[in-house]
mmCIF file of C-alpha atoms in Angstrom:
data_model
loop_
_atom_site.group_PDB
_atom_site.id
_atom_site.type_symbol
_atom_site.label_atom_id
_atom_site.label_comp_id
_atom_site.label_asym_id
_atom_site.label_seq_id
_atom_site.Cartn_x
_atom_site.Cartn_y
_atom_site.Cartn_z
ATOM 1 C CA UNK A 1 -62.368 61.420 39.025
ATOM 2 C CA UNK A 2 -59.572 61.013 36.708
ATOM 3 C CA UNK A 3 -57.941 58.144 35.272
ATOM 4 C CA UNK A 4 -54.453 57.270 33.761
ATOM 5 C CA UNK A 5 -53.686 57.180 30.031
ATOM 6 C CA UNK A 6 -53.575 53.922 28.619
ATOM 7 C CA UNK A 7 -51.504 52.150 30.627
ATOM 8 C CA UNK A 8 -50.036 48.544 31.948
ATOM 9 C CA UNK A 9 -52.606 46.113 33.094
ATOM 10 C CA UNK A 10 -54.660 47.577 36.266
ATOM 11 C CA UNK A 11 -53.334 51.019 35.552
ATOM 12 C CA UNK A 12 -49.943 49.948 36.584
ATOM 13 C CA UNK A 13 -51.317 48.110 39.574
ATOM 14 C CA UNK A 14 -48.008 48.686 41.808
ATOM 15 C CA UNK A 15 -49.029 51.219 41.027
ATOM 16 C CA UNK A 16 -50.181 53.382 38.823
ATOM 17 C CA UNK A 17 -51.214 52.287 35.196
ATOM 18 C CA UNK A 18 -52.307 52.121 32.242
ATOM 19 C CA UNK A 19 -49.493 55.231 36.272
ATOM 20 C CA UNK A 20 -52.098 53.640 34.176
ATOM 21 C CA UNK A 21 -50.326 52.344 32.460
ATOM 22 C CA UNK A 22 -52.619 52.682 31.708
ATOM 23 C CA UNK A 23 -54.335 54.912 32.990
ATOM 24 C CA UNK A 24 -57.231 58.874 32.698
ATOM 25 C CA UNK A 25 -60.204 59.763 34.376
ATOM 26 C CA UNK A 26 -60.234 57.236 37.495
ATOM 27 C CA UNK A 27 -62.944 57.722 39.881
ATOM 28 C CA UNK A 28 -60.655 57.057 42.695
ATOM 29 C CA UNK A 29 -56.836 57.064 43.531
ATOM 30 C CA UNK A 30 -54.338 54.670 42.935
ATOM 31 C CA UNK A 31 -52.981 55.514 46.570
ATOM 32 C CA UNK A 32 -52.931 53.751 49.770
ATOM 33 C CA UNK A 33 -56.503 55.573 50.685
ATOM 34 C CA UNK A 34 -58.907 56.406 48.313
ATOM 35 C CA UNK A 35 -58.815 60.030 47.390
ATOM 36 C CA UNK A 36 -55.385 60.587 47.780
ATOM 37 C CA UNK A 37 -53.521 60.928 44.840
ATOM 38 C CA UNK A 38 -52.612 64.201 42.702
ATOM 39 C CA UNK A 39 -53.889 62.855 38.955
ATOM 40 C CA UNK A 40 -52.819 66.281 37.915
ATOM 41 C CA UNK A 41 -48.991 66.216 39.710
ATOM 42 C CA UNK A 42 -48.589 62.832 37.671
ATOM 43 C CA UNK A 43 -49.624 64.907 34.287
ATOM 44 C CA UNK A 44 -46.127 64.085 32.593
ATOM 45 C CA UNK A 45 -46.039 60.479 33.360
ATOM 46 C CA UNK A 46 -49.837 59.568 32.326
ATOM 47 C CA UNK A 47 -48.803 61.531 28.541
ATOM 48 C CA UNK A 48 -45.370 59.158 28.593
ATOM 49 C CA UNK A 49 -47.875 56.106 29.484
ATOM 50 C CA UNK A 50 -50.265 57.610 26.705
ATOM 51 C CA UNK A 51 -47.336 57.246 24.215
ATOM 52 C CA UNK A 52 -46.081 54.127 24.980
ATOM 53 C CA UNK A 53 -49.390 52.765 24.385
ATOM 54 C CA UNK A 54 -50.547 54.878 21.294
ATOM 55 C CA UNK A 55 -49.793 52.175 18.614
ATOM 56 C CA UNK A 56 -51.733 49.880 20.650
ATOM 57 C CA UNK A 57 -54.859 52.176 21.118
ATOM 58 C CA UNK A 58 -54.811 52.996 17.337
ATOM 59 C CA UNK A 59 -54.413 49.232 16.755
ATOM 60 C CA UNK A 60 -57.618 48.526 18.908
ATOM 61 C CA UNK A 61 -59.405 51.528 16.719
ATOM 62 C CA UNK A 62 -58.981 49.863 13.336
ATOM 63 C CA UNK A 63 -60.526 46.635 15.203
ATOM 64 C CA UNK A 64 -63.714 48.896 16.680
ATOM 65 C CA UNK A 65 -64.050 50.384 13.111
ATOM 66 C CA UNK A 66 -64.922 46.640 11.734
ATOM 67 C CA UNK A 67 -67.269 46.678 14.575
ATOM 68 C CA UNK A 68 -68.923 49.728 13.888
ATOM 69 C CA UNK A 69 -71.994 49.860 11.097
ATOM 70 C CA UNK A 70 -71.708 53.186 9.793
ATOM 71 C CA UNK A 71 -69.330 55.957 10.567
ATOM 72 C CA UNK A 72 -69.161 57.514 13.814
ATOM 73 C CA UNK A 73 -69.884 60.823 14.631
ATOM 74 C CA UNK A 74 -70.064 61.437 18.119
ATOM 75 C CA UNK A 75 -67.094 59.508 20.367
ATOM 76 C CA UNK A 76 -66.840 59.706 23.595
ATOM 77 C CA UNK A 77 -63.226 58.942 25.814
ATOM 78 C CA UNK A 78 -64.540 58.299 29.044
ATOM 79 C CA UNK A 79 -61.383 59.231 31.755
ATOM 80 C CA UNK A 80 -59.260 60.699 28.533
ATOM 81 C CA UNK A 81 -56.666 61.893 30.866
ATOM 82 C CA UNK A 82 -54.405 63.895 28.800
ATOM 83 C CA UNK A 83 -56.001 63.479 25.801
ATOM 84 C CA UNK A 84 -53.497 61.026 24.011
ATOM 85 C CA UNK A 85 -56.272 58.630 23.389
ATOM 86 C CA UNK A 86 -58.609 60.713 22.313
ATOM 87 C CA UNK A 87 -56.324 62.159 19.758
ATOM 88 C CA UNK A 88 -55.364 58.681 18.088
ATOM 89 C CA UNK A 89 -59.648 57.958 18.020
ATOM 90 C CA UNK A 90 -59.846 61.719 16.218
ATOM 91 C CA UNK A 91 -57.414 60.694 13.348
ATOM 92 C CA UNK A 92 -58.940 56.991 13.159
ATOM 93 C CA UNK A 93 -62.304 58.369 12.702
ATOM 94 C CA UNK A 94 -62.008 61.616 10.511
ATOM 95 C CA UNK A 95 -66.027 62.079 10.513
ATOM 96 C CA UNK A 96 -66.348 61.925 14.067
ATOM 97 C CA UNK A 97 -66.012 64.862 17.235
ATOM 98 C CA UNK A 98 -64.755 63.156 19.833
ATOM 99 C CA UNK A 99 -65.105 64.225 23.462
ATOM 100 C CA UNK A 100 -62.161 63.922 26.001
ATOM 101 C CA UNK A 101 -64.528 63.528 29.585
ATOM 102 C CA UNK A 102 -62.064 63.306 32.980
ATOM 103 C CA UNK A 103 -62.348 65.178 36.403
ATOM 104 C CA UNK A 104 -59.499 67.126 35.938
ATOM 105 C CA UNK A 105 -59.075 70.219 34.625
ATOM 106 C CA UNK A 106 -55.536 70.856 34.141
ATOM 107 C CA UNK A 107 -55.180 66.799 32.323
ATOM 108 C CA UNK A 108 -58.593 68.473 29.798
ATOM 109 C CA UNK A 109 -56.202 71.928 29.550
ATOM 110 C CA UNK A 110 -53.306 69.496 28.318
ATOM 111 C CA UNK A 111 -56.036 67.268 25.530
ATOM 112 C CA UNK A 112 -57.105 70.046 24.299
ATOM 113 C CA UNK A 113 -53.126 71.848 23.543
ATOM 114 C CA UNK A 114 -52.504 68.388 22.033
ATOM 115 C CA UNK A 115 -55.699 68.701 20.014
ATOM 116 C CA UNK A 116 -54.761 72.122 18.289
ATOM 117 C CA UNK A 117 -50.976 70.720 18.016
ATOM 118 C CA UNK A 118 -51.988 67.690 15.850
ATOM 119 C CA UNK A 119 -54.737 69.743 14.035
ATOM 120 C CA UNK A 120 -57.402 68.280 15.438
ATOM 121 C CA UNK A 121 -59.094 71.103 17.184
ATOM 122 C CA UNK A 122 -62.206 71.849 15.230
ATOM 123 C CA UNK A 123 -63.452 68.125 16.328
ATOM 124 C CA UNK A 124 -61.898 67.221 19.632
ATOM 125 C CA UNK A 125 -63.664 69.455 22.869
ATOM 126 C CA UNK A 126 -63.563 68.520 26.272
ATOM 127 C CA UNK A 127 -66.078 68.096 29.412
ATOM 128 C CA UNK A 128 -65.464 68.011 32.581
ATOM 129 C CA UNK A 129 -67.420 65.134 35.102
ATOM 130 C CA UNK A 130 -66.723 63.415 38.020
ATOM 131 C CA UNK A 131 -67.156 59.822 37.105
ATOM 132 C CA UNK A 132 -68.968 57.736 36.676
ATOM 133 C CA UNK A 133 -71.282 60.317 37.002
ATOM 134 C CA UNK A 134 -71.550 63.676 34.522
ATOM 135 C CA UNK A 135 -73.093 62.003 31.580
ATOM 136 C CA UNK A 136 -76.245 63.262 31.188
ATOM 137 C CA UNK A 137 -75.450 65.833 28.899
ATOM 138 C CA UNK A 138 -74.650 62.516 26.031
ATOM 139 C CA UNK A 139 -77.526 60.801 24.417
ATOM 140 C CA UNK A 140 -77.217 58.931 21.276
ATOM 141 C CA UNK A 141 -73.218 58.663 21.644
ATOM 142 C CA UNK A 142 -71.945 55.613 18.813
ATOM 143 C CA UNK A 143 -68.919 54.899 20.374
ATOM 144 C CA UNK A 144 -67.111 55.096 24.129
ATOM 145 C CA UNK A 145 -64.033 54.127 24.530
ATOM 146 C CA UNK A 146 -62.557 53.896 28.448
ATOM 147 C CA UNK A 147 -59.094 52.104 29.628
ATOM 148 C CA UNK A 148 -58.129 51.413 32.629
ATOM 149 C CA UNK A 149 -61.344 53.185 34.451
ATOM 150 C CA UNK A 150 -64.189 51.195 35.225
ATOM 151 C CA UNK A 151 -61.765 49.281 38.064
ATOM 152 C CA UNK A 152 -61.785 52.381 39.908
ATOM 153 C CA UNK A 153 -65.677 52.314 40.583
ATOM 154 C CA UNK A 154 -66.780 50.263 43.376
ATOM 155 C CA UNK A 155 -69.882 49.180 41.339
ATOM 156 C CA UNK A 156 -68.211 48.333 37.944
ATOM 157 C CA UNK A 157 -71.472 46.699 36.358
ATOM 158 C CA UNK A 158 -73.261 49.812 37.579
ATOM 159 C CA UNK A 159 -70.666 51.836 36.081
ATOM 160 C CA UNK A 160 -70.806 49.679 32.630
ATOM 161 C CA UNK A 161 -74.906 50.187 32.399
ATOM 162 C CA UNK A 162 -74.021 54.071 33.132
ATOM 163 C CA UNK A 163 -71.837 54.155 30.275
ATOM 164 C CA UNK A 164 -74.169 52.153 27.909
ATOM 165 C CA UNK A 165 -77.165 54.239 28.577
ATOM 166 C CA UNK A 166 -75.595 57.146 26.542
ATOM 167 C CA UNK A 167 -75.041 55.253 23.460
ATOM 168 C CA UNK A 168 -77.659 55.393 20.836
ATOM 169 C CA UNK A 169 -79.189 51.709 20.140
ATOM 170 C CA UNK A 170 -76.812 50.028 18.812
ATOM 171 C CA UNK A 171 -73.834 51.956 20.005
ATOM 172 C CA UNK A 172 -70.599 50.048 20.996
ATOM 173 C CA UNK A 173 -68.619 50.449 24.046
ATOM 174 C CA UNK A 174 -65.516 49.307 24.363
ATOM 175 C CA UNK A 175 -63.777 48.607 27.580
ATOM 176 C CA UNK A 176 -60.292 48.319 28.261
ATOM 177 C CA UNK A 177 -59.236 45.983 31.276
ATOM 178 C CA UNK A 178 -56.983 43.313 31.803
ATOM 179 C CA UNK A 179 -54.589 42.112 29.709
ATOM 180 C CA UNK A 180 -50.978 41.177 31.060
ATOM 181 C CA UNK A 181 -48.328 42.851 33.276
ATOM 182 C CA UNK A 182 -45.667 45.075 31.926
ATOM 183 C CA UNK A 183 -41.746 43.637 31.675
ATOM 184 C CA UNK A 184 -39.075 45.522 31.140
ATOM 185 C CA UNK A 185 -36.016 43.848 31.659
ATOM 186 C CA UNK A 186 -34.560 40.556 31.565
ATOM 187 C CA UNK A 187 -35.899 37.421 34.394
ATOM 188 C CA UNK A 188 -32.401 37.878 35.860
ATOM 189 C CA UNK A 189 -31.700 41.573 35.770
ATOM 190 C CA UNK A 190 -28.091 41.507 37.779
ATOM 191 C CA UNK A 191 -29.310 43.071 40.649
ATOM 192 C CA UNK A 192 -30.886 41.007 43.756
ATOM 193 C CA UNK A 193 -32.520 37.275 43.018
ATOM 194 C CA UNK A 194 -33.978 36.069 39.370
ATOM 195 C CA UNK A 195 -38.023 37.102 39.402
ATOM 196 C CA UNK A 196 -37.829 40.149 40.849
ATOM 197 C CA UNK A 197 -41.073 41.358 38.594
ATOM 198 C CA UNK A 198 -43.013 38.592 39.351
ATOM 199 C CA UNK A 199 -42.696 39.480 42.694
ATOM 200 C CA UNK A 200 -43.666 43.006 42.127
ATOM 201 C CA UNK A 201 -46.614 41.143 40.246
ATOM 202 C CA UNK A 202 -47.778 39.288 43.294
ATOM 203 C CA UNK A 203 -46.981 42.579 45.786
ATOM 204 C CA UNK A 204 -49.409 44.842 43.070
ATOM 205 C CA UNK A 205 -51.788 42.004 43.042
ATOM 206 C CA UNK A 206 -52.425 42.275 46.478
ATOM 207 C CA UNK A 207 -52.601 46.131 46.466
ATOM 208 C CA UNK A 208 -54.856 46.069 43.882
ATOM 209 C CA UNK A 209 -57.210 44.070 45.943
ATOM 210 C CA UNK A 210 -56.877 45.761 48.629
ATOM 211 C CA UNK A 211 -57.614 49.254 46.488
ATOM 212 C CA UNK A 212 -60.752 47.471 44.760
ATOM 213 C CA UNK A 213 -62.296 46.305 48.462
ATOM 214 C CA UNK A 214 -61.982 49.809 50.174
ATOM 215 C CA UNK A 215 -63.822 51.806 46.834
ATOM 216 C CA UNK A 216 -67.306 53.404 48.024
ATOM 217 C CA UNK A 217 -69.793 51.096 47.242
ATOM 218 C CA UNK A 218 -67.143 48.141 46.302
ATOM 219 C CA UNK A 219 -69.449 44.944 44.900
ATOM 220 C CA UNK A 220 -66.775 42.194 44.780
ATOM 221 C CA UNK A 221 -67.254 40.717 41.134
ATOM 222 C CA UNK A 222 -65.329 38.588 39.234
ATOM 223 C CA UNK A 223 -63.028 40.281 36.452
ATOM 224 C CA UNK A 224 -65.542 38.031 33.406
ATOM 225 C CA UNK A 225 -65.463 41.307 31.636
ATOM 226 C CA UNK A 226 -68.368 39.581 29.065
ATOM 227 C CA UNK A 227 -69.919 39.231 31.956
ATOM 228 C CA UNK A 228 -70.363 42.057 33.432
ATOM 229 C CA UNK A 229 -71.380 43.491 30.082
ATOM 230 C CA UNK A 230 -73.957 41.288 29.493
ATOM 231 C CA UNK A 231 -75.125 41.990 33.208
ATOM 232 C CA UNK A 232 -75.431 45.348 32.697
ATOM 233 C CA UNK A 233 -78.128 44.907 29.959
ATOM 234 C CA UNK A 234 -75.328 44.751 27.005
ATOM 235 C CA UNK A 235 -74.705 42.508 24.601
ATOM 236 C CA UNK A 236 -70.712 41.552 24.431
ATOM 237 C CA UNK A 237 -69.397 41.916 20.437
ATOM 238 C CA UNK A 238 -65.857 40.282 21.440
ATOM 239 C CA UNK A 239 -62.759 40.794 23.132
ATOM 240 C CA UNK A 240 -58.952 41.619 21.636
ATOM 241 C CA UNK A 241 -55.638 41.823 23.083
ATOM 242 C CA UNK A 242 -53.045 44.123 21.869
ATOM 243 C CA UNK A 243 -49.280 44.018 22.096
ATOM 244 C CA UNK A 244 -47.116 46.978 23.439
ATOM 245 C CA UNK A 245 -43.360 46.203 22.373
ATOM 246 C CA UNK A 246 -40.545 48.472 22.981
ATOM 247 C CA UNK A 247 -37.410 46.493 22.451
ATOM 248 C CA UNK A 248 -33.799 47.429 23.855
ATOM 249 C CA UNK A 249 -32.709 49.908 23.858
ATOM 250 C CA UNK A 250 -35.285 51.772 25.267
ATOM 251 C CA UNK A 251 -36.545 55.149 24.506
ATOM 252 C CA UNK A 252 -35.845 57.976 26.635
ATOM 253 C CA UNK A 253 -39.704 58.150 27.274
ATOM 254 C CA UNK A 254 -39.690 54.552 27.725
ATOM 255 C CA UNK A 255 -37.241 55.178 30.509
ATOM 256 C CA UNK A 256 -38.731 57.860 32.499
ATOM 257 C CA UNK A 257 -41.557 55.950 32.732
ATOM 258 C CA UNK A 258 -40.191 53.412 33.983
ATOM 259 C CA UNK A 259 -38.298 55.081 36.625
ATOM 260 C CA UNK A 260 -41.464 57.206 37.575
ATOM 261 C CA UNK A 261 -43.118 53.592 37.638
ATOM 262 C CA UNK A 262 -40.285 51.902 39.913
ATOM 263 C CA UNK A 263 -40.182 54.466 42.181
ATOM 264 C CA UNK A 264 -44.294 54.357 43.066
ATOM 265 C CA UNK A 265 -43.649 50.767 43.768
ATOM 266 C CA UNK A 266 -40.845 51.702 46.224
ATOM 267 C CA UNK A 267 -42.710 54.049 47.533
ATOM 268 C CA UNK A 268 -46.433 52.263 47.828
ATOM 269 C CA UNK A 269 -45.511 48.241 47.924
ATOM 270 C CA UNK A 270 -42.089 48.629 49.719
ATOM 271 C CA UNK A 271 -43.503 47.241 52.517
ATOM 272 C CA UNK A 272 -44.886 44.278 50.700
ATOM 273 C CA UNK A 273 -41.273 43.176 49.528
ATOM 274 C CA UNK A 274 -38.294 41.400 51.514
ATOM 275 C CA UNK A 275 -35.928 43.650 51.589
ATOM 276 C CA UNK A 276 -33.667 42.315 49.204
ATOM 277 C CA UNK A 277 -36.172 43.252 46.656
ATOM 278 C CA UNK A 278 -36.592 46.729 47.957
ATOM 279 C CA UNK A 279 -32.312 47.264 47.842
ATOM 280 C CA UNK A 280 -33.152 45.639 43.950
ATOM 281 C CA UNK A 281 -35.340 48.800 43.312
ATOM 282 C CA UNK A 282 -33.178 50.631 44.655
ATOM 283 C CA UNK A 283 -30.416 49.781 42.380
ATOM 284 C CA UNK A 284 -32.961 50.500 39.717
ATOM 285 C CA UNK A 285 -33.996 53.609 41.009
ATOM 286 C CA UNK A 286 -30.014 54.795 41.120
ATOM 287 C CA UNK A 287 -28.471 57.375 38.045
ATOM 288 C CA UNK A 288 -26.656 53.772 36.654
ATOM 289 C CA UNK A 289 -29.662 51.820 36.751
ATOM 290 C CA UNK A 290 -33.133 51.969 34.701
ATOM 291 C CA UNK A 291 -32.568 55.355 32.948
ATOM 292 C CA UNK A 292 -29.188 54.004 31.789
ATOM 293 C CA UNK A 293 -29.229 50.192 31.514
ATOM 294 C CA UNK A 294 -28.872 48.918 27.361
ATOM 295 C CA UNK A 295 -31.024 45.910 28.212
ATOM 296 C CA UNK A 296 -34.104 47.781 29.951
ATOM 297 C CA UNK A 297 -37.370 47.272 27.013
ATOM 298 C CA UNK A 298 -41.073 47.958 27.722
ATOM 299 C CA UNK A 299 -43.442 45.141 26.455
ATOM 300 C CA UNK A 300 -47.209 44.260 27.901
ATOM 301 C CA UNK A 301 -50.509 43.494 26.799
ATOM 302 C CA UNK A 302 -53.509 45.385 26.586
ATOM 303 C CA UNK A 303 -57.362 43.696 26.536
ATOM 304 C CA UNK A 304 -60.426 45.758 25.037
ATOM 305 C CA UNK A 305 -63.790 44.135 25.494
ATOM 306 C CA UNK A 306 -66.666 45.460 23.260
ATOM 307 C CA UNK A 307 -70.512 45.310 23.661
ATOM 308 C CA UNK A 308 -73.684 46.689 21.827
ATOM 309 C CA UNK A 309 -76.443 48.229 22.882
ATOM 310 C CA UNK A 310 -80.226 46.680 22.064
ATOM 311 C CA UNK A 311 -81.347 47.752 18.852
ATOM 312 C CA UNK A 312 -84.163 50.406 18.510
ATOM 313 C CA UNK A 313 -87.469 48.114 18.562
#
């Protein structure tokens, strides 16, 4: 299973993100079924998401470090995707190897080239598992980090007590869900009626339902991630949001993303939207419209919720 890199709120939930955006390792698709999406194919738009949100995820690794007792030294980045992640984690913790884990080889291929780019080589490796699964070769991890994964198991407190029982007692996970939907241009953009992204809100919303219901095994459970941790046998250490801000004029990474975002939503909620909508994404989707437009920013939230493991007794 593979995931997105860090991406929007639900992995880019119309969709993908965290293209999600978030995304990295997801156990399932993004797609209209459950198995059918390329993770692989969408290689260049999960690093752009990766980017986008790098500040963020080194933001949220200064916060785990307060968290933390001692140094790390074994990290695991459970759905790494790409590997952008797991690089930013290698250069906040310079005592630790950190393990990029996702389903895919050719996203593992692409961590570990950005690894041995940035000079990180000798303590970033790779391993490939289909999640949630693949584990067992962990024990006594200190730290996971995951974004935008456990959604895409249908058991997600199952999937949080599979996660925990690597860590060493008193190991923290931290768990990256939720948070608030991306914007990226003004509430009247010029083209069809004022709150078009709200409706693209409420057409991923539904989607994302939909997705979550037809998961193997799906237990319907409330999105209290604190308490879902503490139901799978954890105890929660707090929760943080962090701010993605691109402001206008938007980056050329910025941009593709965007378009690469816009045009999954035409593609996967068209059918959701009146049609004036769908002619608004269209306009969007044209050579004057997203990649070109002065106005177009990116700016969302991202949510990481942390949680110990018992201490030894």
């Amino acid at each position: 299973m593979t995931r997105s890199e860090d991406g929007p709120p639900h992995g880019d939930r119309h969709p993908h993100t965290q293209d999600h955006a978030h995304a990295r390792g997801h156990a399932h698709s993004h797609g209209r079924g459950a198995d059918d999406v390329d993770w692989e194919a969408m290689a260049d738009q999960l690093e752009r998401g990766g980017e986008l949100h790098r500040p963020a995820v080194a933001e949220a690794a200064a916060w785990l470090r307060e968290r933390l007792p001692e140094e790390p030294r074994l990290i695991l980045d459970v759905g790494s995707g790409p590997g952008v992640g797991t690089c930013v984690l290698a250069e906040a913790f310079p005592g630790a190897e950190v393990v990029a884990v996702d389903g895919a080889d050719g996203l593992l291929e692409r961590a570990t080239a950005r690894a041995e780019r940035l000079g990180l080589g000798d303590r970033v490796r790779v391993h490939r598992a289909e999640l949630p699964g693949g584990l067992d070769a962990f024990g006594g991890v200190d730290l996971i980090w995951t974004s935008r994964f456990v959604h895409h198991v249908g058991d997600q407190r199952a999937a949080l007590a599979a996660l925990g029982g690597v860590l060493r007692p008193g190991g923290l996970l931290a768990v990256g869900e939720g948070g608030l939907p991306v914007r990226f241009l003004p509430s009247h953009p010029g083209v069809g009626r004022p709150g078009l992204q709200a409706r693209l809100d409420a057409a991923g919303d539904e989607w994302f339902g939909e997705m979550r219901a037809e998961l193997p095994g799906a237990v319907d459970a409330v999105d209290d991630w604190p308490a879902l941790l503490t139901a799978a046998g954890l105890a929660p250490a707090g929760s943080r949001s962090f701010l993605i801000d691109h402001p206008a004029p938007l980056g050329e990474v910025g941009r593709a993303y965007l378009h690469a975002h816009l045009t999954r939503i035409r593609g996967n909620d068209g059918d959701r939207l009146a049609p004036e909508d769908r002619a608004a994404l269209d306009a969007l989707l044209a050579p004057d419209g997203i990649l070109t437009r002065p106005d177009a920013f990116y700016l969302t939230a991202s949510t990481v919720h942390t949680a110990l493991t018992p201490p030894a007794s």
